[in-house]
Structure formats: C-alpha cells, structure tokens
C-alpha cells in the first residue's frame, strides 16, 4: 500500500534524544568516589582496595593513578611512623638489636628517611660498643696482652662518649674500668733459687744467680727458665693474677746429666 504520509521519517528523529547511561562508567565513578572518601578519612587500605577495583575498569584513568599514588604515600608514612615508634620503645628498653631491626625495615621502605639513617648509625655504634665490652668482661685474661689492654683503654674512651648512657652501659663500663686498672697494677712475685742456677724470665730478662729475687710483674702469664752446667734445664710457667696477692716461684736445676 501507499506509505503513511504522517509516519516520521529518519530525518525527523531528533539528535537531542537522551543517551542511555553506561552502567560500567557509573560503577567506575562510584568506586572512585568511595575510594577517595576512604582516602580522605584515613582508611588507606580500604581506599587502596576500592581504587584497584576502579582501576580494573579503567586502567588508564589519571584520577585513579593520582589517588593510588596518594594512598601508597599515606600507607608508607603510616608504616614509617609505626616503625619509628617501635624503635623508640626498643631503645628505651635497651633492646638495641631490635631497634636496629626496626630502622633497617624503615630504610627498606625509604632509604633516605632521616630518623632511620640516624637510628641505624646510633644503634650499630651501641651494639658494637656492647660487644667489645662483653668481649673483655667474659675474657678478662685478654687484658694481659699489651695490645688488647690498649684496645680496652681506647674502648673506655669511646664508650664514654656514647649517648644515651643507660644503667646497663654504666655498670659494664665500671666493671671494665676495674678490670683495666687491675691489669695495669703490678703483682709482687718472689722467685727463689739456690744461688747456683742461672735464672731468666721471658718478657723480663736474665736475673742471674740468687737465692731470692723480688719482682713487680704486670698480671699475665710468664715463663721462667733455670740453667746450670751439668744439669737439665728447668722451665716453669706461672700466671701473675690480679688481686691474688704475692706469688712465690722456686727455680732450681736438680737433675744431673749423666
């Protein structure tokens, strides 16, 4: 039949007809709004999860990229604050290795963060000092060696400049100072012989023949040797111990060589 002259032609349809809303775009905007709201209220982990959902819809969104950057920075600062607090508590308790662990964890997050750089230096120095002091406190005989005694004296100077000075450090320094003083205090040693045996003490020198010879020896191990023509040599070892009182050592060659 004939076309209806009243029916609308394609040219009669208006270009201004409202477009249907895109449900995916609506979901994106809703997730972005929720993520930003969580960010601004300090709920950073929730914000990150929500923004990542939005990013899955539109990975190229500059808004999402900027919001995620802000969330990551906020989370980083939150972690750093927590580690700084834990490190401070550990230092107050004298738990230096634990404090160092917190500072190193902070530097993994941000290698340039000031409090962790300073804390690492401070705690490492303190741990080193403590280990050096413990070395001498547990092995005081090491102080009999001239070089180790010098090391201990230098350690007292180094440790004296450490801040903060807590009770543990003060007590250990006092104990080390006493050991160093004792290691520097001569011990009276009397060597007796028969006036026929030539006597020498290593680290001291030849003493010759005598019946009694008094020495003032720094604490430590010594070897005394007796020599006499026609007799076997005698070699004795003794230790001059600090605070042990006078020591008597007899050196006589008595075994004839046949």
Short mmCIF file of C-alpha atoms in Angstrom, two decimals:
data_model
loop_
_atom_site.label_atom_id
_atom_site.label_comp_id
_atom_site.label_asym_id
_atom_site.label_seq_id
_atom_site.Cartn_x
_atom_site.Cartn_y
_atom_site.Cartn_z
CA UNK A 1 0.00 0.00 0.00
CA UNK A 2 0.89 3.66 -0.02
CA UNK A 3 3.25 4.94 2.73
CA UNK A 4 1.55 6.84 5.55
CA UNK A 5 2.34 10.49 4.95
CA UNK A 6 2.12 11.11 8.77
CA UNK A 7 4.74 8.47 9.72
CA UNK A 8 8.03 10.09 10.87
CA UNK A 9 10.97 9.82 8.50
CA UNK A 10 14.57 9.16 9.76
CA UNK A 11 15.33 12.84 9.17
CA UNK A 12 12.53 13.77 11.60
CA UNK A 13 14.16 11.90 14.57
CA UNK A 14 15.90 14.46 16.85
CA UNK A 15 19.64 14.13 17.59
CA UNK A 16 18.96 15.53 21.08
CA UNK A 17 17.34 12.33 22.41
CA UNK A 18 18.90 11.48 25.88
CA UNK A 19 21.66 8.78 25.72
CA UNK A 20 21.29 5.69 27.82
CA UNK A 21 23.65 5.77 30.89
CA UNK A 22 26.71 3.45 30.69
CA UNK A 23 26.44 1.12 33.72
CA UNK A 24 30.20 0.35 33.63
CA UNK A 25 31.05 4.05 33.76
CA UNK A 26 28.63 4.55 36.61
CA UNK A 27 30.28 1.72 38.55
CA UNK A 28 33.72 3.26 37.90
CA UNK A 29 32.63 6.68 39.18
CA UNK A 30 31.04 5.13 42.24
CA UNK A 31 34.19 3.15 43.09
CA UNK A 32 36.37 6.22 42.53
CA UNK A 33 34.16 8.31 44.84
CA UNK A 34 34.19 5.63 47.55
CA UNK A 35 37.96 5.22 47.25
CA UNK A 36 38.58 8.96 47.57
CA UNK A 37 36.24 9.17 50.56
CA UNK A 38 38.14 6.35 52.29
CA UNK A 39 41.45 8.06 51.48
CA UNK A 40 40.33 11.37 52.98
CA UNK A 41 39.04 9.64 56.13
CA UNK A 42 42.38 7.86 56.67
CA UNK A 43 41.16 4.37 55.76
CA UNK A 44 44.08 3.81 53.43
CA UNK A 45 43.91 0.04 52.95
CA UNK A 46 40.19 0.17 52.21
CA UNK A 47 40.82 3.08 49.84
CA UNK A 48 43.50 1.12 48.01
CA UNK A 49 41.29 -1.96 47.56
CA UNK A 50 38.41 0.16 46.23
CA UNK A 51 40.61 2.19 43.87
CA UNK A 52 42.17 -1.01 42.49
CA UNK A 53 38.65 -2.22 41.66
CA UNK A 54 38.08 1.01 39.75
CA UNK A 55 41.46 0.66 38.02
CA UNK A 56 40.41 -2.74 36.73
CA UNK A 57 37.56 -0.97 34.90
CA UNK A 58 39.66 1.91 33.57
CA UNK A 59 43.41 1.24 33.88
CA UNK A 60 44.26 4.46 32.00
CA UNK A 61 42.46 6.82 34.38
CA UNK A 62 44.67 9.69 35.58
CA UNK A 63 42.34 10.19 38.55
CA UNK A 64 42.90 6.61 39.69
CA UNK A 65 46.66 6.86 39.17
CA UNK A 66 46.87 10.03 41.25
CA UNK A 67 44.61 8.66 44.00
CA UNK A 68 46.58 5.40 44.24
CA UNK A 69 49.82 7.40 44.50
CA UNK A 70 48.39 9.36 47.42
CA UNK A 71 47.21 6.15 49.10
CA UNK A 72 50.61 4.48 48.70
CA UNK A 73 52.39 7.54 50.13
CA UNK A 74 49.98 7.63 53.08
CA UNK A 75 50.49 3.90 53.73
CA UNK A 76 54.25 4.39 53.56
CA UNK A 77 54.14 7.21 56.10
CA UNK A 78 51.89 5.12 58.34
CA UNK A 79 54.39 2.24 58.26
CA UNK A 80 57.32 4.56 58.92
CA UNK A 81 55.55 6.12 61.91
CA UNK A 82 54.84 2.67 63.32
CA UNK A 83 58.46 1.53 62.88
CA UNK A 84 59.78 4.74 64.42
CA UNK A 85 57.58 4.20 67.47
CA UNK A 86 58.66 0.55 67.86
CA UNK A 87 62.33 1.53 67.51
CA UNK A 88 61.99 4.25 70.16
CA UNK A 89 60.43 1.79 72.62
CA UNK A 90 63.17 -0.77 71.91
CA UNK A 91 65.88 1.84 72.56
CA UNK A 92 64.26 2.87 75.84
CA UNK A 93 64.36 -0.77 76.95
CA UNK A 94 67.99 -1.16 75.84
CA UNK A 95 66.97 -3.63 73.11
CA UNK A 96 69.49 -2.31 70.59
CA UNK A 97 69.37 -5.19 68.05
CA UNK A 98 65.57 -4.94 67.93
CA UNK A 99 65.77 -1.17 67.45
CA UNK A 100 68.27 -1.66 64.63
CA UNK A 101 65.89 -4.17 63.01
CA UNK A 102 63.12 -1.52 63.01
CA UNK A 103 65.42 1.13 61.49
CA UNK A 104 66.57 -1.26 58.75
CA UNK A 105 62.93 -2.11 57.96
CA UNK A 106 62.19 1.61 57.66
CA UNK A 107 65.14 2.09 55.29
CA UNK A 108 63.77 -0.67 53.05
CA UNK A 109 60.63 1.42 52.68
CA UNK A 110 62.52 4.68 52.16
CA UNK A 111 66.35 4.56 52.01
CA UNK A 112 66.58 8.32 52.65
CA UNK A 113 64.35 8.69 55.72
CA UNK A 114 66.27 10.73 58.28
CA UNK A 115 65.19 9.15 61.58
CA UNK A 116 66.12 5.67 60.32
CA UNK A 117 69.52 6.74 58.96
CA UNK A 118 70.40 8.36 62.29
CA UNK A 119 68.90 5.47 64.27
CA UNK A 120 70.84 2.88 62.30
CA UNK A 121 74.11 4.70 62.97
CA UNK A 122 73.32 5.17 66.66
CA UNK A 123 72.20 1.58 67.32
CA UNK A 124 75.02 -0.02 65.32
CA UNK A 125 77.54 2.00 67.29
CA UNK A 126 75.94 0.98 70.55
CA UNK A 127 75.76 -2.71 69.57
CA UNK A 128 79.46 -2.61 68.59
CA UNK A 129 80.41 -0.96 71.90
CA UNK A 130 78.38 -3.52 73.88
CA UNK A 131 80.01 -6.43 72.04
CA UNK A 132 83.50 -5.04 72.58
CA UNK A 133 82.84 -4.53 76.30
CA UNK A 134 81.38 -8.03 76.60
CA UNK A 135 84.50 -9.46 74.93
CA UNK A 136 86.66 -8.22 77.83
CA UNK A 137 84.14 -8.84 80.61
CA UNK A 138 83.81 -12.51 79.65
CA UNK A 139 87.55 -12.96 78.92
CA UNK A 140 89.44 -10.69 81.33
CA UNK A 141 92.65 -12.62 80.68
CA UNK A 142 92.76 -10.94 77.26
CA UNK A 143 93.85 -7.80 79.12
CA UNK A 144 97.19 -9.49 79.87
CA UNK A 145 98.14 -8.82 76.26
CA UNK A 146 99.62 -5.33 75.75
CA UNK A 147 97.73 -4.66 72.54
CA UNK A 148 94.40 -5.84 73.94
CA UNK A 149 94.95 -3.71 77.05
CA UNK A 150 95.43 -0.68 74.79
CA UNK A 151 92.23 -1.64 72.95
CA UNK A 152 90.33 -1.79 76.24
CA UNK A 153 91.63 1.62 77.33
CA UNK A 154 90.53 3.08 73.97
CA UNK A 155 87.18 1.34 74.36
CA UNK A 156 86.63 3.09 77.70
CA UNK A 157 87.22 6.42 75.95
CA UNK A 158 84.93 5.55 73.02
CA UNK A 159 82.15 4.24 75.25
CA UNK A 160 82.41 7.30 77.47
CA UNK A 161 81.15 9.41 74.58
CA UNK A 162 78.11 7.22 73.85
CA UNK A 163 74.69 8.79 74.31
CA UNK A 164 72.31 7.93 75.86
CA UNK A 165 74.13 6.49 78.89
CA UNK A 166 71.78 3.93 80.42
CA UNK A 167 72.28 1.95 83.63
CA UNK A 168 73.50 -1.20 81.82
CA UNK A 169 76.22 0.68 79.98
CA UNK A 170 77.30 2.49 83.16
CA UNK A 171 77.56 -0.80 85.07
CA UNK A 172 79.53 -2.53 82.30
CA UNK A 173 81.90 0.42 81.91
CA UNK A 174 82.54 0.46 85.65
CA UNK A 175 83.33 -3.26 85.60
CA UNK A 176 85.64 -2.89 82.58
CA UNK A 177 87.40 0.07 84.20
CA UNK A 178 88.09 -2.07 87.28
CA UNK A 179 89.48 -4.89 85.11
CA UNK A 180 91.73 -2.48 83.20
CA UNK A 181 93.02 -0.97 86.45
CA UNK A 182 93.71 -4.45 87.83
CA UNK A 183 95.50 -5.47 84.62
CA UNK A 184 97.79 -2.42 84.99
CA UNK A 185 98.53 -2.99 88.67
CA UNK A 186 101.79 -4.93 89.25
CA UNK A 187 101.68 -8.17 91.22
CA UNK A 188 104.51 -8.91 93.69
CA UNK A 189 106.34 -12.09 92.64
CA UNK A 190 109.22 -13.65 94.55
CA UNK A 191 111.50 -16.08 92.73
CA UNK A 192 113.65 -18.32 94.91
CA UNK A 193 116.64 -20.37 93.75
CA UNK A 194 119.86 -22.00 95.09
CA UNK A 195 122.42 -19.35 94.09
CA UNK A 196 123.80 -21.91 91.60
CA UNK A 197 121.11 -21.81 88.91
CA UNK A 198 121.07 -19.07 86.25
CA UNK A 199 117.50 -17.74 86.13
CA UNK A 200 115.75 -15.81 83.35
CA UNK A 201 112.15 -14.72 82.98
CA UNK A 202 110.74 -14.29 79.47
CA UNK A 203 109.44 -10.74 78.89
CA UNK A 204 111.57 -9.58 81.85
CA UNK A 205 115.15 -10.67 81.17
CA UNK A 206 118.09 -12.56 82.73
CA UNK A 207 118.15 -12.33 86.51
CA UNK A 208 121.34 -14.37 87.16
CA UNK A 209 122.07 -16.44 90.25
CA UNK A 210 120.48 -15.72 93.59
CA UNK A 211 118.59 -17.19 96.48
CA UNK A 212 115.72 -14.69 96.44
CA UNK A 213 114.70 -12.14 93.82
CA UNK A 214 111.61 -9.91 94.12
CA UNK A 215 109.78 -8.66 91.04
CA UNK A 216 106.76 -6.49 90.34
CA UNK A 217 105.09 -8.07 87.31
CA UNK A 218 102.09 -6.92 85.38
CA UNK A 219 99.29 -9.51 85.51
CA UNK A 220 99.64 -12.20 82.90
CA UNK A 221 101.39 -15.48 82.02
CA UNK A 222 105.15 -15.79 82.37
CA UNK A 223 107.78 -18.44 81.70
CA UNK A 224 110.84 -18.74 83.97
CA UNK A 225 113.89 -20.78 82.93
CA UNK A 226 116.72 -22.16 85.09
CA UNK A 227 120.07 -23.18 83.57
CA UNK A 228 123.11 -24.83 85.25
CA UNK A 229 126.11 -26.54 83.71
CA UNK A 230 125.86 -30.32 84.02
CA UNK A 231 122.16 -30.19 84.89
CA UNK A 232 118.96 -30.40 82.91
CA UNK A 233 117.29 -27.04 82.26
CA UNK A 234 114.17 -26.24 84.23
CA UNK A 235 111.24 -24.43 82.63
CA UNK A 236 108.22 -23.32 84.65
CA UNK A 237 105.12 -21.39 83.67
CA UNK A 238 103.14 -19.25 86.08
CA UNK A 239 100.44 -16.60 85.91
CA UNK A 240 100.55 -13.41 87.93
CA UNK A 241 96.86 -12.92 88.66
CA UNK A 242 95.49 -9.50 89.56
CA UNK A 243 94.44 -9.15 93.19
CA UNK A 244 95.72 -12.63 94.10
CA UNK A 245 98.42 -11.39 96.47
CA UNK A 246 102.17 -12.16 96.46
CA UNK A 247 103.31 -15.17 94.44
CA UNK A 248 106.40 -17.31 95.10
CA UNK A 249 108.06 -19.42 92.39
CA UNK A 250 111.07 -21.69 93.04
CA UNK A 251 113.51 -22.43 90.20
CA UNK A 252 116.34 -24.87 90.84
CA UNK A 253 118.20 -27.24 88.49
CA UNK A 254 118.44 -30.51 90.39
CA UNK A 255 118.67 -33.30 87.77
CA UNK A 256 122.27 -34.01 86.82
CA UNK A 257 123.09 -35.04 83.25
CA UNK A 258 124.93 -38.39 83.36
#
